[in-house]
Tab-separated table of C-alpha atoms in Angstrom:
chain	number	residue	atom	x	y	z
M	1	MET	CA	0.000	0.000	0.000
M	2	ASN	CA	1.495	3.383	-0.967
M	3	ASP	CA	1.838	6.258	1.482
M	4	GLU	CA	-0.934	8.386	-0.031
M	5	LYS	CA	-3.446	5.526	0.122
M	6	PHE	CA	-2.485	4.780	3.737
M	7	ASP	CA	-2.913	8.439	4.747
M	8	GLU	CA	-6.315	8.555	3.068
M	9	LEU	CA	-7.536	5.420	4.872
M	10	PHE	CA	-6.077	6.602	8.177
M	11	ASP	CA	-7.834	9.981	7.864
M	12	GLU	CA	-11.173	8.334	7.132
M	13	ALA	CA	-10.886	5.844	10.006
M	14	PHE	CA	-9.864	8.463	12.524
M	15	GLU	CA	-12.623	10.837	11.418
M	16	ARG	CA	-15.200	8.070	11.961
M	17	ALA	CA	-13.809	7.333	15.427
M	18	VAL	CA	-13.893	10.986	16.406
M	19	SER	CA	-17.398	11.484	15.030
M	20	SER	CA	-18.712	8.574	17.118
M	21	ALA	CA	-17.567	10.228	20.355
M	22	SER	CA	-20.733	12.262	20.787
M	23	PRO	CA	-19.941	13.739	24.247
M	24	VAL	CA	-17.083	15.756	22.707
M	25	ASP	CA	-17.996	19.087	21.165
M	26	PRO	CA	-16.920	19.910	17.569
M	27	GLU	CA	-14.278	22.436	18.689
M	28	SER	CA	-12.535	19.809	20.840
M	29	ARG	CA	-12.632	17.297	17.991
M	30	ARG	CA	-11.190	19.834	15.547
M	31	ALA	CA	-8.401	20.812	17.978
M	32	ALA	CA	-7.572	17.177	18.666
M	33	TRP	CA	-7.470	16.391	14.952
M	34	GLU	CA	-5.145	19.340	14.261
M	35	ARG	CA	-2.790	18.154	17.010
M	36	VAL	CA	-2.705	14.694	15.470
M	37	GLN	CA	-2.028	16.073	12.007
M	38	ASN	CA	0.830	18.248	13.312
M	39	ARG	CA	2.277	15.296	15.188
M	40	ARG	CA	2.078	13.118	12.084
M	41	LYS	CA	3.884	15.747	10.055
M	42	GLN	CA	6.620	16.003	12.699
M	43	LEU	CA	7.073	12.252	12.843
M	44	SER	CA	6.991	11.862	9.076
M	45	GLY	CA	9.373	14.786	8.627
M	46	SER	CA	11.866	13.507	11.183
M	47	THR	CA	11.774	10.055	9.601
M	48	GLU	CA	12.417	11.463	6.136
M	49	VAL	CA	15.353	13.585	7.398
M	50	ARG	CA	16.906	10.661	9.235
M	51	THR	CA	16.443	8.500	6.168
M	52	GLY	CA	17.996	11.134	3.892
M	53	GLU	CA	20.986	11.473	6.200
M	54	ASN	CA	21.450	7.722	6.254
M	55	ILE	CA	21.278	7.594	2.452
M	56	ALA	CA	23.799	10.457	2.141
M	57	GLU	CA	26.188	8.807	4.588
M	58	HIS	CA	25.776	5.523	2.781
M	59	ALA	CA	26.515	7.205	-0.572
M	60	GLU	CA	29.716	8.791	0.779
M	61	THR	CA	30.830	5.500	2.250
M	62	THR	CA	30.122	3.467	-0.846
M	63	SER	CA	31.849	6.024	-3.107
M	64	SER	CA	35.187	5.203	-1.509
M	65	LYS	CA	34.502	1.524	-0.898
M	66	ALA	CA	33.231	-1.419	-2.817
M	67	PRO	CA	29.520	-1.473	-3.648
M	68	ALA	CA	27.301	-2.950	-0.959
M	69	SER	CA	26.145	-6.468	-1.513
M	70	LEU	CA	22.522	-7.233	-2.309
M	71	PRO	CA	21.816	-8.628	1.206
M	72	GLN	CA	23.163	-5.411	2.731
M	73	GLN	CA	20.940	-3.280	0.480
M	74	ALA	CA	17.909	-5.402	1.378
M	75	GLY	CA	18.699	-4.975	5.080
M	76	GLN	CA	18.892	-1.212	4.695
M	77	GLN	CA	15.536	-1.113	2.916
M	78	GLN	CA	13.995	-3.303	5.625
M	79	SER	CA	15.393	-0.958	8.308
M	80	PHE	CA	13.793	1.999	6.526
M	81	ARG	CA	10.428	0.239	6.434
M	82	ARG	CA	10.662	-0.588	10.139
M	83	ARG	CA	11.372	3.064	10.978
M	84	TYR	CA	8.462	4.202	8.818
M	85	ARG	CA	6.059	1.670	10.336
M	86	ARG	CA	7.176	2.705	13.822
M	87	SER	CA	6.393	6.347	13.031
M	88	ILE	CA	2.915	5.311	11.867
M	89	ARG	CA	2.362	3.290	15.056
M	90	MET	CA	3.434	6.243	17.186
M	91	THR	CA	0.990	8.439	15.289
M	92	GLY	CA	-1.807	5.978	15.995
M	93	ILE	CA	-0.930	5.894	19.693
M	94	ALA	CA	-0.913	9.694	19.861
M	95	ALA	CA	-4.274	9.836	18.118
M	96	GLY	CA	-5.747	7.289	20.511
M	97	LEU	CA	-4.503	9.136	23.578
M	98	ILE	CA	-5.875	12.457	22.369
M	99	LEU	CA	-9.244	10.880	21.580
M	100	PHE	CA	-9.359	9.086	24.960
M	101	GLY	CA	-8.521	12.270	26.841
M	102	SER	CA	-11.147	14.333	25.060
M	103	VAL	CA	-13.813	11.725	25.930
M	104	ALA	CA	-12.667	10.783	29.431
M	105	PHE	CA	-12.447	14.352	30.674
M	106	SER	CA	-15.633	15.641	29.084
M	107	ASP	CA	-18.722	16.566	31.126
M	108	PRO	CA	-19.993	13.291	32.693
M	109	VAL	CA	-23.592	14.496	32.746
M	110	ARG	CA	-23.636	14.456	28.960
M	111	THR	CA	-22.661	10.785	28.926
M	112	GLY	CA	-25.553	9.796	31.171
M	113	ALA	CA	-23.159	8.472	33.830
M	114	LEU	CA	-25.097	10.136	36.643
M	115	ASN	CA	-28.447	8.702	35.585
M	116	PRO	CA	-27.957	4.926	35.321
M	117	LEU	CA	-31.606	4.005	35.969
M	118	TYR	CA	-34.688	5.003	34.041
M	119	GLN	CA	-38.402	4.882	34.836
M	120	LYS	CA	-41.078	4.769	32.157
M	121	LEU	CA	-44.830	4.863	32.797
M	122	TYR	CA	-47.245	2.997	30.514
M	123	THR	CA	-51.037	2.691	30.618
M	124	TRP	CA	-52.493	-0.418	29.016
M	125	SER	CA	-55.778	-0.431	27.137
M	126	THR	CA	-57.323	-2.211	30.148
M	127	GLY	CA	-56.561	0.841	32.286
M	128	GLU	CA	-53.784	-0.944	34.148
M	129	ALA	CA	-50.772	1.239	34.987
M	130	VAL	CA	-47.342	-0.284	34.343
M	131	VAL	CA	-43.909	1.133	35.190
M	132	VAL	CA	-40.732	-0.210	33.589
M	133	SER	CA	-37.454	0.501	35.365
M	134	GLY	CA	-33.867	-0.547	34.861
M	135	GLN	CA	-30.570	0.459	33.304
M	136	GLN	CA	-30.982	-0.376	29.633
M	137	LYS	CA	-33.662	0.862	27.244
M	138	PRO	CA	-37.214	-0.053	28.270
M	139	GLN	CA	-38.021	-3.488	26.983
M	140	SER	CA	-41.319	-5.007	25.900
M	141	THR	CA	-44.122	-4.839	28.450
M	142	GLU	CA	-46.335	-7.320	26.631
M	143	GLY	CA	-47.764	-10.155	28.687
M	144	ALA	CA	-50.040	-10.596	31.643
M	145	LEU	CA	-49.047	-9.106	34.980
M	146	THR	CA	-50.666	-9.859	38.315
M	147	PRO	CA	-51.661	-6.744	40.290
M	148	PRO	CA	-50.286	-6.450	43.838
M	149	PRO	CA	-52.565	-7.121	46.813
M	150	PRO	CA	-54.967	-4.208	47.389
M	151	GLU	CA	-54.024	-3.906	51.058
M	152	GLY	CA	-50.440	-3.221	52.135
M	153	ILE	CA	-47.311	-4.401	50.387
M	154	GLU	CA	-46.478	-8.051	50.824
M	155	LYS	CA	-44.135	-8.054	47.838
M	156	PRO	CA	-43.705	-5.719	44.866
M	157	THR	CA	-45.274	-7.176	41.751
M	158	PHE	CA	-42.727	-7.282	38.964
M	159	GLU	CA	-41.491	-9.383	36.111
M	160	SER	CA	-37.848	-9.609	35.167
M	161	THR	CA	-37.105	-8.751	31.556
M	162	GLU	CA	-33.680	-10.374	31.663
M	163	GLU	CA	-33.067	-13.169	29.188
M	164	ALA	CA	-34.221	-16.585	30.339
M	165	LEU	CA	-31.574	-19.082	31.399
M	166	PRO	CA	-30.761	-21.799	28.855
M	167	GLU	CA	-32.016	-25.315	29.388
M	168	PRO	CA	-29.636	-27.301	31.640
M	169	GLU	CA	-27.411	-29.859	29.987
M	170	PRO	CA	-27.645	-33.510	31.071
M	171	GLY	CA	-26.229	-33.821	34.563
M	172	GLN	CA	-26.111	-30.049	35.062
M	173	ILE	CA	-27.777	-28.611	38.167
M	174	ILE	CA	-29.176	-25.082	38.115
M	175	SER	CA	-29.778	-23.723	41.593
M	176	SER	CA	-32.520	-21.276	42.522
M	177	VAL	CA	-32.660	-18.908	45.474
M	178	HIS	CA	-35.635	-18.865	47.827
M	179	TYR	CA	-36.428	-16.085	50.294
M	180	GLU	CA	-37.886	-16.266	53.778
M	181	GLU	CA	-39.571	-13.323	55.450
M	182	GLN	CA	-38.079	-13.240	58.951
M	183	PRO	CA	-39.371	-10.950	61.731
M	184	VAL	CA	-36.331	-9.128	63.075
M	185	SER	CA	-35.478	-5.979	64.989
M	186	LEU	CA	-34.575	-2.721	63.290
M	187	GLU	CA	-31.008	-3.013	64.548
M	188	GLU	CA	-30.688	-6.491	63.067
M	189	ILE	CA	-31.812	-5.197	59.682
M	190	LYS	CA	-29.104	-2.540	59.814
M	191	GLN	CA	-26.468	-5.135	60.686
M	192	ARG	CA	-27.438	-7.805	58.157
M	193	LEU	CA	-28.501	-5.708	55.174
M	194	ALA	CA	-26.101	-5.704	52.210
M	195	TYR	CA	-26.159	-1.881	52.002
M	196	PRO	CA	-26.673	1.030	54.436
M	197	MET	CA	-30.301	1.067	55.540
M	198	PRO	CA	-32.145	4.249	54.478
M	199	GLU	CA	-34.197	6.114	57.069
M	200	PHE	CA	-37.665	7.645	56.861
M	201	PRO	CA	-37.831	10.601	59.282
M	202	ARG	CA	-41.157	11.932	57.951
M	203	VAL	CA	-43.284	8.974	59.084
M	204	PRO	CA	-46.237	10.598	60.931
M	205	ALA	CA	-45.659	10.727	64.688
M	206	ASP	CA	-49.003	9.109	65.492
M	207	LEU	CA	-48.007	5.884	63.742
M	208	GLU	CA	-46.277	3.095	65.648
M	209	ARG	CA	-44.008	0.567	63.992
M	210	TYR	CA	-45.325	-2.872	64.855
M	211	GLU	CA	-43.475	-5.171	62.429
M	212	THR	CA	-40.106	-5.289	60.666
M	213	THR	CA	-39.240	-8.182	58.368
M	214	LEU	CA	-36.110	-9.087	56.445
M	215	SER	CA	-36.195	-11.110	53.225
M	216	VAL	CA	-33.419	-13.665	53.793
M	217	PRO	CA	-32.074	-15.716	50.833
M	218	ASP	CA	-31.292	-19.388	51.400
M	219	ASP	CA	-27.971	-19.247	49.534
M	220	GLY	CA	-26.188	-17.520	52.418
M	221	SER	CA	-25.831	-14.152	50.699
M	222	ALA	CA	-26.606	-10.891	52.479
M	223	PRO	CA	-30.281	-9.803	52.412
M	224	VAL	CA	-31.184	-6.892	50.132
M	225	SER	CA	-34.866	-6.227	50.918
M	226	PHE	CA	-36.909	-5.454	54.005
M	227	THR	CA	-40.369	-4.227	55.015
M	228	LEU	CA	-41.497	-1.791	57.726
M	229	ARG	CA	-45.147	-1.728	58.848
M	230	TYR	CA	-46.872	0.929	60.947
M	231	LYS	CA	-50.375	1.454	62.317
M	232	GLY	CA	-52.286	4.116	64.204
M	233	GLU	CA	-55.761	5.128	65.236
M	234	ASN	CA	-58.693	5.379	62.825
M	235	ASP	CA	-57.302	2.526	60.697
M	236	ARG	CA	-54.272	4.554	59.644
M	237	THR	CA	-51.678	2.175	58.200
M	238	LEU	CA	-48.311	2.444	56.459
M	239	SER	CA	-46.058	-0.114	54.765
M	240	ILE	CA	-42.592	0.625	53.385
M	241	PHE	CA	-40.910	-1.965	51.167
M	242	VAL	CA	-37.247	-1.436	50.239
M	243	ASP	CA	-35.257	-3.475	47.720
M	244	TYR	CA	-31.926	-3.218	45.904
M	245	LEU	CA	-31.830	-2.946	42.110
M	246	ASN	CA	-28.989	-4.800	40.437
M	247	GLU	CA	-27.302	-2.792	37.696
M	248	ASP	CA	-28.274	-5.313	35.010
M	249	ALA	CA	-31.856	-5.864	36.179
M	250	ASN	CA	-34.936	-4.522	34.437
M	251	ARG	CA	-38.310	-4.647	36.168
M	252	THR	CA	-41.898	-4.196	35.105
M	253	TYR	CA	-44.324	-3.166	37.844
M	254	SER	CA	-48.090	-3.327	37.731
M	255	PHE	CA	-49.960	-1.002	40.088
M	256	GLY	CA	-53.390	-2.252	39.110
M	257	ILE	CA	-56.193	-0.070	37.832
M	258	GLY	CA	-56.032	3.404	39.295
M	259	LYS	CA	-54.977	6.930	38.544
M	260	VAL	CA	-51.185	7.031	38.235
M	261	THR	CA	-49.339	10.333	37.963
M	262	GLU	CA	-45.637	11.028	37.576
M	263	ILE	CA	-44.363	13.238	40.386
M	264	GLU	CA	-41.265	15.154	41.447
M	265	LEU	CA	-40.542	14.922	45.162
M	266	ASP	CA	-39.030	17.519	47.488
M	267	ASN	CA	-35.658	15.763	47.227
M	268	GLY	CA	-35.682	16.124	43.438
M	269	LEU	CA	-36.359	12.456	42.726
M	270	GLU	CA	-38.981	11.418	40.214
M	271	GLY	CA	-41.539	8.757	40.984
M	272	GLN	CA	-45.150	7.673	40.608
M	273	PHE	CA	-48.165	8.290	42.809
M	274	VAL	CA	-50.950	5.712	42.526
M	275	ASP	CA	-54.381	6.992	43.558
M	276	ARG	CA	-56.246	3.751	44.096
M	277	GLU	CA	-59.946	3.228	44.360
M	278	GLU	CA	-61.675	3.933	47.650
M	279	GLY	CA	-61.011	1.173	50.151
M	280	SER	CA	-57.499	0.511	48.824
M	281	GLU	CA	-54.260	2.081	49.962
M	282	ASP	CA	-52.569	4.708	47.812
M	283	LEU	CA	-48.948	4.118	46.852
M	284	VAL	CA	-45.755	6.011	46.011
M	285	HIS	CA	-42.959	4.364	44.008
M	286	VAL	CA	-39.498	5.941	43.836
M	287	ILE	CA	-35.946	4.853	42.991
M	288	ARG	CA	-33.149	6.470	45.004
M	289	GLY	CA	-29.819	5.534	43.463
M	290	GLN	CA	-30.138	1.756	43.241
M	291	ILE	CA	-32.624	1.538	46.112
M	292	ASP	CA	-36.163	0.685	45.000
M	293	ILE	CA	-38.811	1.954	47.438
M	294	LEU	CA	-42.581	1.426	47.582
M	295	ILE	CA	-44.579	3.336	50.209
M	296	SER	CA	-48.226	2.403	50.671
M	297	GLY	CA	-50.786	3.301	53.281
M	298	ASN	CA	-54.132	4.593	54.353
M	299	LEU	CA	-52.733	8.115	54.635
M	300	THR	CA	-53.252	11.379	52.826
M	301	ARG	CA	-51.440	12.081	49.560
M	302	ASP	CA	-49.360	14.795	51.240
M	303	GLU	CA	-48.258	12.448	54.039
M	304	LEU	CA	-47.107	9.790	51.576
M	305	LEU	CA	-45.221	12.351	49.476
M	306	GLN	CA	-43.567	13.790	52.590
M	307	ILE	CA	-42.256	10.338	53.536
M	308	ALA	CA	-40.942	9.649	50.020
M	309	GLY	CA	-39.546	13.149	49.530
M	310	HIS	CA	-37.393	13.186	52.663
M	311	ILE	CA	-35.660	9.801	52.657
M	312	VAL	CA	-32.238	9.887	54.311
M	313	ASP	CA	-29.401	7.664	53.105
M	314	GLY	CA	-28.102	5.217	55.673
M	315	GLU	CA	-24.739	5.658	57.367
M	316	PRO	CA	-22.018	3.380	55.930
M	317	ARG	CA	-21.005	0.667	58.354
């Protein structure tokens, strides 16, 4: 391949690589490309000068001595090619470093790094409200979903949209994890939970916590979900279910038939408020970091939003 053809292909490939780095603004790309071009010229120029000097020295030497043998001439040509290829490799390395720096040190907000989880609200033709959450793009929500119990929160209703496991091969054993709801103290939840336990300082003062349960897996791993239940006079109730969202997990929630509105809480988080039919408890769903929280109760809308909008992160152990 001749030099002009190589330069043309190199320019096209590098331009495509730079164009694909969307977080970098055009000015940065243009400046980076100019630096690469200047560096290529310097490397190419220095190689040509060194090569010319070597040829001149070789000419002076051979003018007073016997002509170089064919193997010697072939070795000199091979040395020239090695030097030229090395200059091209160095140019590629310089280009890669400039491109990496312009991407790595750009504004992280523009790359979406600070918003790893999404929430998308759907309403089916049946009137059922469905929320899809996860890290990747929302996947298909087709299929039947079972609404959660109308009273309290025993478990969040969701379906995993991760790919199904392949069929086991003969003799292969695929284990499954089962969970047991264990009544425990609040202190035990804090000690055994796999992450710092969040706190809920805006729970109404007239409510008394009467039950705390921890969902314990049978594989020996640390628990990741728990439930707090409160009650008060005049049938006032509150249930708070907390779970941990894996980075690669996508979930589809069904909140049954009711009026679902997207909300922005006092802490800036976005969530959903489910205004259920009379006789059923209203619900707030919110994701805080990778903590998935469902708050349900026979309380006023403002009380539920106050609880969800003033969640405090737990202290690291």
